[in-house]
Amino acid sequence: GICIFFATMMDASDNDGNCLPPPPHPRIDGNVEVGVRDSSDMAQGGQYCDVDEYEDACDRPATPYGQDEHPDEDIVLSLNELMYSAHSFHVISLPVCVTMILAALSVTYINTPETIKQGEQIMASAYHTWAVDTEHDSTSKQLALNFANGLVIVTVIGTMTFGIVLLYKYRCMKCLIGYMMFSSMTLLGILGAELFNVAIEKYRIPIDWFSFVFGLYNFAVVGVTAIFYSKGVPPYITQIYLICSSVIIAWQLSHFDTISTWTLLIMLALYDLCAVLTPCGPLRA
């Protein structure tokens, strides 16, 4: 079987005197006789040999196909692969770098001490199961409570991830796409409105209420359309909205206090490793 496989991959018969593999025994499949070679194999210039002679030929190391005829083919393929890898790296790294730069700029320049303090209170009340007093609690107690709160957040994320994977596994695509569209609409519409509102108040941008709501509604609707119905939409528009979504999430999560941010980051990193690398991970390929 191995000899026949390699002989098939290396052009079973050629015109250099190499013999064809022996014809297999015929097998009756219904009314069709399977496994018998026809005269087209003989017309390629080769002739059949017995089993022993063919197995001896298979023991000899084979020259890769096309190496003698095209000595530069391997070099061309290597260059093409190198160019493809460089292009793929550029396509991935450029949006990531732009996202990181814009996220850092938004956290730095679209914030005030009042909004940071208010954001910490909102995030603590929304995401902390156990309240953390940053002024009176000791550092060890803050770490313990923040790790516990981070464990709760990661548990919720893991449960939702398993739910999404189950929806995909059982082909509940309408529910899955509807949930993702709703999440993107909420992200771009509500959290984006909070970011834009802080920027408007900080830099005193003159805008009326109707224009703000109308522009934000169009921003969210066009974003969902570009992300989920990208047919006919230029790819850079979709990339812009994906970058905006990442920047908005980064800006929102930056309102955690310092200890909560680092503990949540560590917990999420460990969860990502378990989700991707462990056998029972929901994101294991």
PDB file of C-alpha atoms in Angstrom:
ATOM      1  CA  GLY A   1       0.000   0.000   0.000  1.00  0.00           C
ATOM      2  CA  ILE A   2       2.815   2.452   0.840  1.00  0.00           C
ATOM      3  CA  CYS A   3       4.605   1.650  -2.419  1.00  0.00           C
ATOM      4  CA  ILE A   4       1.465   2.225  -4.458  1.00  0.00           C
ATOM      5  CA  PHE A   5       0.814   5.504  -2.619  1.00  0.00           C
ATOM      6  CA  PHE A   6       4.286   6.885  -3.317  1.00  0.00           C
ATOM      7  CA  ALA A   7       4.169   5.628  -6.874  1.00  0.00           C
ATOM      8  CA  THR A   8       0.890   7.487  -7.386  1.00  0.00           C
ATOM      9  CA  MET A   9       2.300  10.691  -5.886  1.00  0.00           C
ATOM     10  CA  MET A  10       5.415  10.506  -8.078  1.00  0.00           C
ATOM     11  CA  ASP A  11       3.636   9.884 -11.366  1.00  0.00           C
ATOM     12  CA  ALA A  12       2.982   6.155 -11.425  1.00  0.00           C
ATOM     13  CA  SER A  13       4.606   5.700 -14.796  1.00  0.00           C
ATOM     14  CA  ASP A  14       7.114   7.798 -16.711  1.00  0.00           C
ATOM     15  CA  ASN A  15       9.155   7.579 -19.863  1.00  0.00           C
ATOM     16  CA  ASP A  16      12.525   7.020 -18.195  1.00  0.00           C
ATOM     17  CA  GLY A  17      12.170   3.292 -17.953  1.00  0.00           C
ATOM     18  CA  ASN A  18      10.594   3.124 -14.514  1.00  0.00           C
ATOM     19  CA  CYS A  19       8.031   0.395 -14.279  1.00  0.00           C
ATOM     20  CA  LEU A  20       4.429   0.726 -13.287  1.00  0.00           C
ATOM     21  CA  PRO A  21       3.156  -0.947 -10.120  1.00  0.00           C
ATOM     22  CA  PRO A  22       1.635  -4.353 -10.617  1.00  0.00           C
ATOM     23  CA  PRO A  23      -2.074  -4.379 -11.341  1.00  0.00           C
ATOM     24  CA  PRO A  24      -4.119  -5.135  -8.224  1.00  0.00           C
ATOM     25  CA  HIS A  25      -6.393  -8.099  -8.080  1.00  0.00           C
ATOM     26  CA  PRO A  26      -9.800  -7.271  -9.503  1.00  0.00           C
ATOM     27  CA  ARG A  27     -12.621  -6.651  -7.044  1.00  0.00           C
ATOM     28  CA  ILE A  28     -16.271  -6.884  -7.960  1.00  0.00           C
ATOM     29  CA  ASP A  29     -18.299  -3.910  -6.713  1.00  0.00           C
ATOM     30  CA  GLY A  30     -21.838  -4.374  -7.914  1.00  0.00           C
ATOM     31  CA  ASN A  31     -21.615  -4.809 -11.662  1.00  0.00           C
ATOM     32  CA  VAL A  32     -18.350  -2.861 -11.942  1.00  0.00           C
ATOM     33  CA  GLU A  33     -14.916  -4.446 -11.760  1.00  0.00           C
ATOM     34  CA  VAL A  34     -12.734  -2.189  -9.611  1.00  0.00           C
ATOM     35  CA  GLY A  35      -8.951  -2.211  -9.457  1.00  0.00           C
ATOM     36  CA  VAL A  36      -8.146  -3.346 -13.001  1.00  0.00           C
ATOM     37  CA  ARG A  37      -5.957  -1.010 -15.033  1.00  0.00           C
ATOM     38  CA  ASP A  38      -7.014  -0.189 -18.543  1.00  0.00           C
ATOM     39  CA  SER A  39      -4.926   0.419 -21.632  1.00  0.00           C
ATOM     40  CA  SER A  40      -4.458   4.131 -20.841  1.00  0.00           C
ATOM     41  CA  ASP A  41      -1.792   3.236 -18.295  1.00  0.00           C
ATOM     42  CA  MET A  42       0.118   1.262 -20.878  1.00  0.00           C
ATOM     43  CA  ALA A  43      -0.161   4.125 -23.339  1.00  0.00           C
ATOM     44  CA  GLN A  44       1.963   6.337 -21.059  1.00  0.00           C
ATOM     45  CA  GLY A  45       5.129   4.501 -22.001  1.00  0.00           C
ATOM     46  CA  GLY A  46       5.570   2.185 -19.048  1.00  0.00           C
ATOM     47  CA  GLN A  47       5.111  -1.536 -18.680  1.00  0.00           C
ATOM     48  CA  TYR A  48       4.054  -3.695 -15.802  1.00  0.00           C
ATOM     49  CA  CYS A  49       6.569  -5.612 -13.737  1.00  0.00           C
ATOM     50  CA  ASP A  50       6.192  -8.319 -11.190  1.00  0.00           C
ATOM     51  CA  VAL A  51       5.701  -7.693  -7.500  1.00  0.00           C
ATOM     52  CA  ASP A  52       9.279  -8.425  -6.403  1.00  0.00           C
ATOM     53  CA  GLU A  53      10.791  -6.127  -9.003  1.00  0.00           C
ATOM     54  CA  TYR A  54       8.367  -3.352  -8.054  1.00  0.00           C
ATOM     55  CA  GLU A  55       9.089  -3.655  -4.312  1.00  0.00           C
ATOM     56  CA  ASP A  56      12.833  -3.474  -5.045  1.00  0.00           C
ATOM     57  CA  ALA A  57      12.215  -0.277  -7.002  1.00  0.00           C
ATOM     58  CA  CYS A  58      10.251   1.166  -4.093  1.00  0.00           C
ATOM     59  CA  ASP A  59      13.158   0.557  -1.712  1.00  0.00           C
ATOM     60  CA  ARG A  60      15.365   2.945  -3.718  1.00  0.00           C
ATOM     61  CA  PRO A  61      15.256   6.582  -2.575  1.00  0.00           C
ATOM     62  CA  ALA A  62      13.080   8.613  -4.872  1.00  0.00           C
ATOM     63  CA  THR A  63      14.032  11.982  -6.282  1.00  0.00           C
ATOM     64  CA  PRO A  64      11.416  14.657  -5.582  1.00  0.00           C
ATOM     65  CA  TYR A  65       9.238  15.349  -8.536  1.00  0.00           C
ATOM     66  CA  GLY A  66      10.493  18.105 -10.786  1.00  0.00           C
ATOM     67  CA  GLN A  67      13.812  18.617  -9.047  1.00  0.00           C
ATOM     68  CA  ASP A  68      15.925  17.730 -12.070  1.00  0.00           C
ATOM     69  CA  GLU A  69      13.648  19.381 -14.597  1.00  0.00           C
ATOM     70  CA  HIS A  70      13.167  22.642 -12.658  1.00  0.00           C
ATOM     71  CA  PRO A  71      16.109  23.181 -10.292  1.00  0.00           C
ATOM     72  CA  ASP A  72      14.968  26.686  -9.317  1.00  0.00           C
ATOM     73  CA  GLU A  73      11.376  25.728  -8.468  1.00  0.00           C
ATOM     74  CA  ASP A  74      12.075  25.251  -4.760  1.00  0.00           C
ATOM     75  CA  ILE A  75      13.692  28.678  -4.523  1.00  0.00           C
ATOM     76  CA  VAL A  76      10.731  30.357  -6.216  1.00  0.00           C
ATOM     77  CA  LEU A  77       8.288  28.631  -3.879  1.00  0.00           C
ATOM     78  CA  SER A  78      10.347  29.649  -0.868  1.00  0.00           C
ATOM     79  CA  LEU A  79      10.340  33.282  -1.961  1.00  0.00           C
ATOM     80  CA  ASN A  80       6.618  33.180  -2.565  1.00  0.00           C
ATOM     81  CA  GLU A  81       6.045  31.714   0.868  1.00  0.00           C
ATOM     82  CA  LEU A  82       8.283  34.358   2.416  1.00  0.00           C
ATOM     83  CA  MET A  83       6.398  37.157   0.662  1.00  0.00           C
ATOM     84  CA  TYR A  84       3.072  35.661   1.698  1.00  0.00           C
ATOM     85  CA  SER A  85       4.196  35.395   5.322  1.00  0.00           C
ATOM     86  CA  ALA A  86       5.444  38.984   5.301  1.00  0.00           C
ATOM     87  CA  HIS A  87       2.167  40.185   3.799  1.00  0.00           C
ATOM     88  CA  SER A  88       0.134  38.229   6.364  1.00  0.00           C
ATOM     89  CA  PHE A  89       2.218  39.672   9.204  1.00  0.00           C
ATOM     90  CA  HIS A  90       1.722  43.183   7.836  1.00  0.00           C
ATOM     91  CA  VAL A  91      -2.019  42.708   7.441  1.00  0.00           C
ATOM     92  CA  ILE A  92      -2.341  41.536  11.058  1.00  0.00           C
ATOM     93  CA  SER A  93       0.205  43.791  12.745  1.00  0.00           C
ATOM     94  CA  LEU A  94      -0.956  47.092  11.223  1.00  0.00           C
ATOM     95  CA  PRO A  95      -4.506  47.053  12.700  1.00  0.00           C
ATOM     96  CA  VAL A  96      -3.151  45.769  16.022  1.00  0.00           C
ATOM     97  CA  CYS A  97      -0.588  48.578  16.252  1.00  0.00           C
ATOM     98  CA  VAL A  98      -3.183  51.193  15.281  1.00  0.00           C
ATOM     99  CA  THR A  99      -5.576  49.800  17.901  1.00  0.00           C
ATOM    100  CA  MET A 100      -2.952  49.905  20.648  1.00  0.00           C
ATOM    101  CA  ILE A 101      -1.949  53.474  19.799  1.00  0.00           C
ATOM    102  CA  LEU A 102      -5.540  54.746  19.618  1.00  0.00           C
ATOM    103  CA  ALA A 103      -6.470  52.936  22.833  1.00  0.00           C
ATOM    104  CA  ALA A 104      -3.557  54.531  24.691  1.00  0.00           C
ATOM    105  CA  LEU A 105      -4.406  57.967  23.290  1.00  0.00           C
ATOM    106  CA  SER A 106      -8.095  57.641  24.173  1.00  0.00           C
ATOM    107  CA  VAL A 107      -7.344  56.558  27.734  1.00  0.00           C
ATOM    108  CA  THR A 108      -4.913  59.454  28.151  1.00  0.00           C
ATOM    109  CA  TYR A 109      -6.721  62.309  26.411  1.00  0.00           C
ATOM    110  CA  ILE A 110     -10.421  61.395  26.708  1.00  0.00           C
ATOM    111  CA  ASN A 111     -10.500  61.366  30.471  1.00  0.00           C
ATOM    112  CA  THR A 112     -10.560  63.802  33.333  1.00  0.00           C
ATOM    113  CA  PRO A 113      -9.956  63.196  37.061  1.00  0.00           C
ATOM    114  CA  GLU A 114     -13.704  63.462  37.619  1.00  0.00           C
ATOM    115  CA  THR A 115     -14.573  60.940  34.890  1.00  0.00           C
ATOM    116  CA  ILE A 116     -11.866  58.548  36.102  1.00  0.00           C
ATOM    117  CA  LYS A 117     -13.179  58.639  39.676  1.00  0.00           C
ATOM    118  CA  GLN A 118     -16.768  58.317  38.505  1.00  0.00           C
ATOM    119  CA  GLY A 119     -15.811  55.476  36.162  1.00  0.00           C
ATOM    120  CA  GLU A 120     -14.071  53.577  38.983  1.00  0.00           C
ATOM    121  CA  GLN A 121     -17.205  53.806  41.089  1.00  0.00           C
ATOM    122  CA  ILE A 122     -19.427  52.627  38.225  1.00  0.00           C
ATOM    123  CA  MET A 123     -17.137  49.728  37.307  1.00  0.00           C
ATOM    124  CA  ALA A 124     -16.795  48.682  40.945  1.00  0.00           C
ATOM    125  CA  SER A 125     -20.552  48.667  41.487  1.00  0.00           C
ATOM    126  CA  ALA A 126     -21.164  46.793  38.220  1.00  0.00           C
ATOM    127  CA  TYR A 127     -18.377  44.183  38.259  1.00  0.00           C
ATOM    128  CA  HIS A 128     -17.261  43.746  41.865  1.00  0.00           C
ATOM    129  CA  THR A 129     -19.075  41.060  43.828  1.00  0.00           C
ATOM    130  CA  TRP A 130     -17.119  41.988  46.960  1.00  0.00           C
ATOM    131  CA  ALA A 131     -16.587  45.680  47.599  1.00  0.00           C
ATOM    132  CA  VAL A 132     -12.983  46.856  47.774  1.00  0.00           C
ATOM    133  CA  ASP A 133     -12.108  49.917  49.853  1.00  0.00           C
ATOM    134  CA  THR A 134      -8.944  51.269  48.274  1.00  0.00           C
ATOM    135  CA  GLU A 135      -8.470  53.835  51.025  1.00  0.00           C
ATOM    136  CA  HIS A 136      -8.793  51.710  54.178  1.00  0.00           C
ATOM    137  CA  ASP A 137      -8.194  48.082  53.148  1.00  0.00           C
ATOM    138  CA  SER A 138      -4.660  46.710  53.252  1.00  0.00           C
ATOM    139  CA  THR A 139      -2.886  45.759  50.040  1.00  0.00           C
ATOM    140  CA  SER A 140      -3.138  42.024  50.743  1.00  0.00           C
ATOM    141  CA  LYS A 141      -6.877  42.284  51.378  1.00  0.00           C
ATOM    142  CA  GLN A 142      -7.348  44.301  48.192  1.00  0.00           C
ATOM    143  CA  LEU A 143      -5.428  41.670  46.222  1.00  0.00           C
ATOM    144  CA  ALA A 144      -7.501  38.833  47.677  1.00  0.00           C
ATOM    145  CA  LEU A 145     -10.798  40.580  47.009  1.00  0.00           C
ATOM    146  CA  ASN A 146      -9.750  41.633  43.515  1.00  0.00           C
ATOM    147  CA  PHE A 147      -8.640  38.095  42.641  1.00  0.00           C
ATOM    148  CA  ALA A 148     -11.995  36.810  43.874  1.00  0.00           C
ATOM    149  CA  ASN A 149     -13.846  39.409  41.817  1.00  0.00           C
ATOM    150  CA  GLY A 150     -11.673  38.587  38.819  1.00  0.00           C
ATOM    151  CA  LEU A 151     -12.464  34.897  39.247  1.00  0.00           C
ATOM    152  CA  VAL A 152     -16.181  35.702  39.119  1.00  0.00           C
ATOM    153  CA  ILE A 153     -15.751  37.773  35.957  1.00  0.00           C
ATOM    154  CA  VAL A 154     -13.664  35.070  34.266  1.00  0.00           C
ATOM    155  CA  THR A 155     -16.218  32.425  35.259  1.00  0.00           C
ATOM    156  CA  VAL A 156     -18.989  34.427  33.612  1.00  0.00           C
ATOM    157  CA  ILE A 157     -16.840  34.912  30.499  1.00  0.00           C
ATOM    158  CA  GLY A 158     -16.041  31.185  30.371  1.00  0.00           C
ATOM    159  CA  THR A 159     -19.719  30.259  30.735  1.00  0.00           C
ATOM    160  CA  MET A 160     -20.687  32.607  27.925  1.00  0.00           C
ATOM    161  CA  THR A 161     -17.861  31.234  25.775  1.00  0.00           C
ATOM    162  CA  PHE A 162     -19.116  27.675  26.251  1.00  0.00           C
ATOM    163  CA  GLY A 163     -22.605  28.884  25.378  1.00  0.00           C
ATOM    164  CA  ILE A 164     -21.363  30.489  22.153  1.00  0.00           C
ATOM    165  CA  VAL A 165     -19.432  27.344  21.228  1.00  0.00           C
ATOM    166  CA  LEU A 166     -22.525  25.192  21.841  1.00  0.00           C
ATOM    167  CA  LEU A 167     -24.641  27.490  19.679  1.00  0.00           C
ATOM    168  CA  TYR A 168     -22.081  27.158  16.912  1.00  0.00           C
ATOM    169  CA  LYS A 169     -21.766  23.396  17.359  1.00  0.00           C
ATOM    170  CA  TYR A 170     -25.502  22.797  17.074  1.00  0.00           C
ATOM    171  CA  ARG A 171     -25.820  25.278  14.201  1.00  0.00           C
ATOM    172  CA  CYS A 172     -28.022  27.790  16.033  1.00  0.00           C
ATOM    173  CA  MET A 173     -26.582  30.443  13.768  1.00  0.00           C
ATOM    174  CA  LYS A 174     -29.534  32.830  13.923  1.00  0.00           C
ATOM    175  CA  CYS A 175     -29.336  33.013  17.702  1.00  0.00           C
ATOM    176  CA  LEU A 176     -25.557  33.369  17.603  1.00  0.00           C
ATOM    177  CA  ILE A 177     -25.509  36.087  14.948  1.00  0.00           C
ATOM    178  CA  GLY A 178     -28.397  37.895  16.629  1.00  0.00           C
ATOM    179  CA  TYR A 179     -26.565  37.906  19.958  1.00  0.00           C
ATOM    180  CA  MET A 180     -23.352  39.162  18.359  1.00  0.00           C
ATOM    181  CA  MET A 181     -25.194  41.877  16.440  1.00  0.00           C
ATOM    182  CA  PHE A 182     -26.955  43.004  19.611  1.00  0.00           C
ATOM    183  CA  SER A 183     -23.637  43.074  21.492  1.00  0.00           C
ATOM    184  CA  SER A 184     -21.955  45.108  18.763  1.00  0.00           C
ATOM    185  CA  MET A 185     -24.896  47.516  18.606  1.00  0.00           C
ATOM    186  CA  THR A 186     -24.762  47.990  22.371  1.00  0.00           C
ATOM    187  CA  LEU A 187     -20.999  48.428  22.340  1.00  0.00           C
ATOM    188  CA  LEU A 188     -20.954  51.009  19.560  1.00  0.00           C
ATOM    189  CA  GLY A 189     -24.154  52.758  20.635  1.00  0.00           C
ATOM    190  CA  ILE A 190     -24.126  52.908  24.442  1.00  0.00           C
ATOM    191  CA  LEU A 191     -20.466  52.588  25.414  1.00  0.00           C
ATOM    192  CA  GLY A 192     -19.460  54.648  22.387  1.00  0.00           C
ATOM    193  CA  ALA A 193     -21.909  57.339  23.470  1.00  0.00           C
ATOM    194  CA  GLU A 194     -20.240  57.492  26.881  1.00  0.00           C
ATOM    195  CA  LEU A 195     -16.794  57.907  25.323  1.00  0.00           C
ATOM    196  CA  PHE A 196     -17.979  60.571  22.875  1.00  0.00           C
ATOM    197  CA  ASN A 197     -19.849  62.379  25.645  1.00  0.00           C
ATOM    198  CA  VAL A 198     -16.684  62.643  27.744  1.00  0.00           C
ATOM    199  CA  ALA A 199     -14.744  63.927  24.716  1.00  0.00           C
ATOM    200  CA  ILE A 200     -17.444  66.526  23.954  1.00  0.00           C
ATOM    201  CA  GLU A 201     -17.530  67.776  27.532  1.00  0.00           C
ATOM    202  CA  LYS A 202     -13.743  67.887  27.914  1.00  0.00           C
ATOM    203  CA  TYR A 203     -12.996  69.686  24.649  1.00  0.00           C
ATOM    204  CA  ARG A 204     -16.176  71.788  24.595  1.00  0.00           C
ATOM    205  CA  ILE A 205     -17.316  70.560  21.198  1.00  0.00           C
ATOM    206  CA  PRO A 206     -20.504  72.422  20.165  1.00  0.00           C
ATOM    207  CA  ILE A 207     -23.180  69.889  19.235  1.00  0.00           C
ATOM    208  CA  ASP A 208     -26.902  69.676  19.915  1.00  0.00           C
ATOM    209  CA  TRP A 209     -28.689  66.694  21.411  1.00  0.00           C
ATOM    210  CA  PHE A 210     -30.499  65.664  18.200  1.00  0.00           C
ATOM    211  CA  SER A 211     -27.306  65.674  16.100  1.00  0.00           C
ATOM    212  CA  PHE A 212     -25.487  63.645  18.746  1.00  0.00           C
ATOM    213  CA  VAL A 213     -28.182  60.956  18.919  1.00  0.00           C
ATOM    214  CA  PHE A 214     -28.662  60.858  15.149  1.00  0.00           C
ATOM    215  CA  GLY A 215     -24.941  60.586  14.458  1.00  0.00           C
ATOM    216  CA  LEU A 216     -24.469  57.935  17.123  1.00  0.00           C
ATOM    217  CA  TYR A 217     -27.390  55.888  15.773  1.00  0.00           C
ATOM    218  CA  ASN A 218     -25.911  55.944  12.273  1.00  0.00           C
ATOM    219  CA  PHE A 219     -22.479  55.116  13.664  1.00  0.00           C
ATOM    220  CA  ALA A 220     -23.846  51.998  15.397  1.00  0.00           C
ATOM    221  CA  VAL A 221     -26.042  50.821  12.511  1.00  0.00           C
ATOM    222  CA  VAL A 222     -23.338  51.268   9.884  1.00  0.00           C
ATOM    223  CA  GLY A 223     -20.851  49.530  12.172  1.00  0.00           C
ATOM    224  CA  VAL A 224     -23.042  46.457  12.632  1.00  0.00           C
ATOM    225  CA  THR A 225     -23.720  46.370   8.888  1.00  0.00           C
ATOM    226  CA  ALA A 226     -20.032  46.648   8.031  1.00  0.00           C
ATOM    227  CA  ILE A 227     -19.004  43.935  10.503  1.00  0.00           C
ATOM    228  CA  PHE A 228     -21.708  41.344   9.819  1.00  0.00           C
ATOM    229  CA  TYR A 229     -22.843  42.128   6.277  1.00  0.00           C
ATOM    230  CA  SER A 230     -19.539  43.065   4.709  1.00  0.00           C
ATOM    231  CA  LYS A 231     -20.669  42.229   1.174  1.00  0.00           C
ATOM    232  CA  GLY A 232     -20.243  45.371  -0.877  1.00  0.00           C
ATOM    233  CA  VAL A 233     -18.531  47.212   2.010  1.00  0.00           C
ATOM    234  CA  PRO A 234     -14.851  48.123   1.518  1.00  0.00           C
ATOM    235  CA  PRO A 235     -12.603  46.071   3.801  1.00  0.00           C
ATOM    236  CA  TYR A 236     -11.035  49.142   5.376  1.00  0.00           C
ATOM    237  CA  ILE A 237     -14.460  50.267   6.631  1.00  0.00           C
ATOM    238  CA  THR A 238     -14.895  46.959   8.444  1.00  0.00           C
ATOM    239  CA  GLN A 239     -11.383  47.235   9.883  1.00  0.00           C
ATOM    240  CA  ILE A 240     -12.085  50.777  11.087  1.00  0.00           C
ATOM    241  CA  TYR A 241     -15.193  49.671  12.957  1.00  0.00           C
ATOM    242  CA  LEU A 242     -13.392  46.694  14.494  1.00  0.00           C
ATOM    243  CA  ILE A 243     -10.642  49.042  15.666  1.00  0.00           C
ATOM    244  CA  CYS A 244     -13.262  51.403  17.094  1.00  0.00           C
ATOM    245  CA  SER A 245     -14.883  48.520  18.982  1.00  0.00           C
ATOM    246  CA  SER A 246     -11.539  47.524  20.499  1.00  0.00           C
ATOM    247  CA  VAL A 247     -10.712  51.117  21.464  1.00  0.00           C
ATOM    248  CA  ILE A 248     -14.106  51.595  23.131  1.00  0.00           C
ATOM    249  CA  ILE A 249     -13.687  48.377  25.149  1.00  0.00           C
ATOM    250  CA  ALA A 250     -10.148  49.366  26.192  1.00  0.00           C
ATOM    251  CA  TRP A 251     -11.325  52.824  27.230  1.00  0.00           C
ATOM    252  CA  GLN A 252     -14.176  51.342  29.259  1.00  0.00           C
ATOM    253  CA  LEU A 253     -11.989  48.777  31.038  1.00  0.00           C
ATOM    254  CA  SER A 254      -9.409  51.443  31.874  1.00  0.00           C
ATOM    255  CA  HIS A 255     -11.770  52.763  34.560  1.00  0.00           C
ATOM    256  CA  PHE A 256     -10.959  49.858  36.857  1.00  0.00           C
ATOM    257  CA  ASP A 257      -8.606  50.783  39.679  1.00  0.00           C
ATOM    258  CA  THR A 258      -4.971  49.753  39.300  1.00  0.00           C
ATOM    259  CA  ILE A 259      -5.066  46.581  41.400  1.00  0.00           C
ATOM    260  CA  SER A 260      -8.321  45.419  39.805  1.00  0.00           C
ATOM    261  CA  THR A 261      -6.875  46.023  36.337  1.00  0.00           C
ATOM    262  CA  TRP A 262      -3.761  43.923  36.934  1.00  0.00           C
ATOM    263  CA  THR A 263      -5.567  41.092  38.699  1.00  0.00           C
ATOM    264  CA  LEU A 264      -8.204  40.928  35.956  1.00  0.00           C
ATOM    265  CA  LEU A 265      -5.467  40.978  33.320  1.00  0.00           C
ATOM    266  CA  ILE A 266      -3.690  38.039  34.964  1.00  0.00           C
ATOM    267  CA  MET A 267      -6.930  36.084  35.330  1.00  0.00           C
ATOM    268  CA  LEU A 268      -7.893  36.682  31.698  1.00  0.00           C
ATOM    269  CA  ALA A 269      -4.431  35.642  30.502  1.00  0.00           C
ATOM    270  CA  LEU A 270      -4.651  32.385  32.459  1.00  0.00           C
ATOM    271  CA  TYR A 271      -8.164  31.780  31.162  1.00  0.00           C
ATOM    272  CA  ASP A 272      -7.044  32.333  27.559  1.00  0.00           C
ATOM    273  CA  LEU A 273      -4.256  29.793  28.009  1.00  0.00           C
ATOM    274  CA  CYS A 274      -6.657  27.234  29.453  1.00  0.00           C
ATOM    275  CA  ALA A 275      -9.326  27.903  26.820  1.00  0.00           C
ATOM    276  CA  VAL A 276      -6.893  27.448  23.935  1.00  0.00           C
ATOM    277  CA  LEU A 277      -4.369  24.855  25.134  1.00  0.00           C
ATOM    278  CA  THR A 278      -6.207  22.493  27.470  1.00  0.00           C
ATOM    279  CA  PRO A 279      -8.058  19.472  26.021  1.00  0.00           C
ATOM    280  CA  CYS A 280     -11.396  20.638  27.416  1.00  0.00           C
ATOM    281  CA  GLY A 281     -10.904  24.277  26.456  1.00  0.00           C
ATOM    282  CA  PRO A 282     -13.790  25.844  24.502  1.00  0.00           C
ATOM    283  CA  LEU A 283     -11.418  27.514  22.025  1.00  0.00           C
ATOM    284  CA  ARG A 284      -9.242  24.476  21.363  1.00  0.00           C
ATOM    285  CA  ALA A 285      -8.943  23.971  17.596  1.00  0.00           C
TER     286      ALA A 285
END
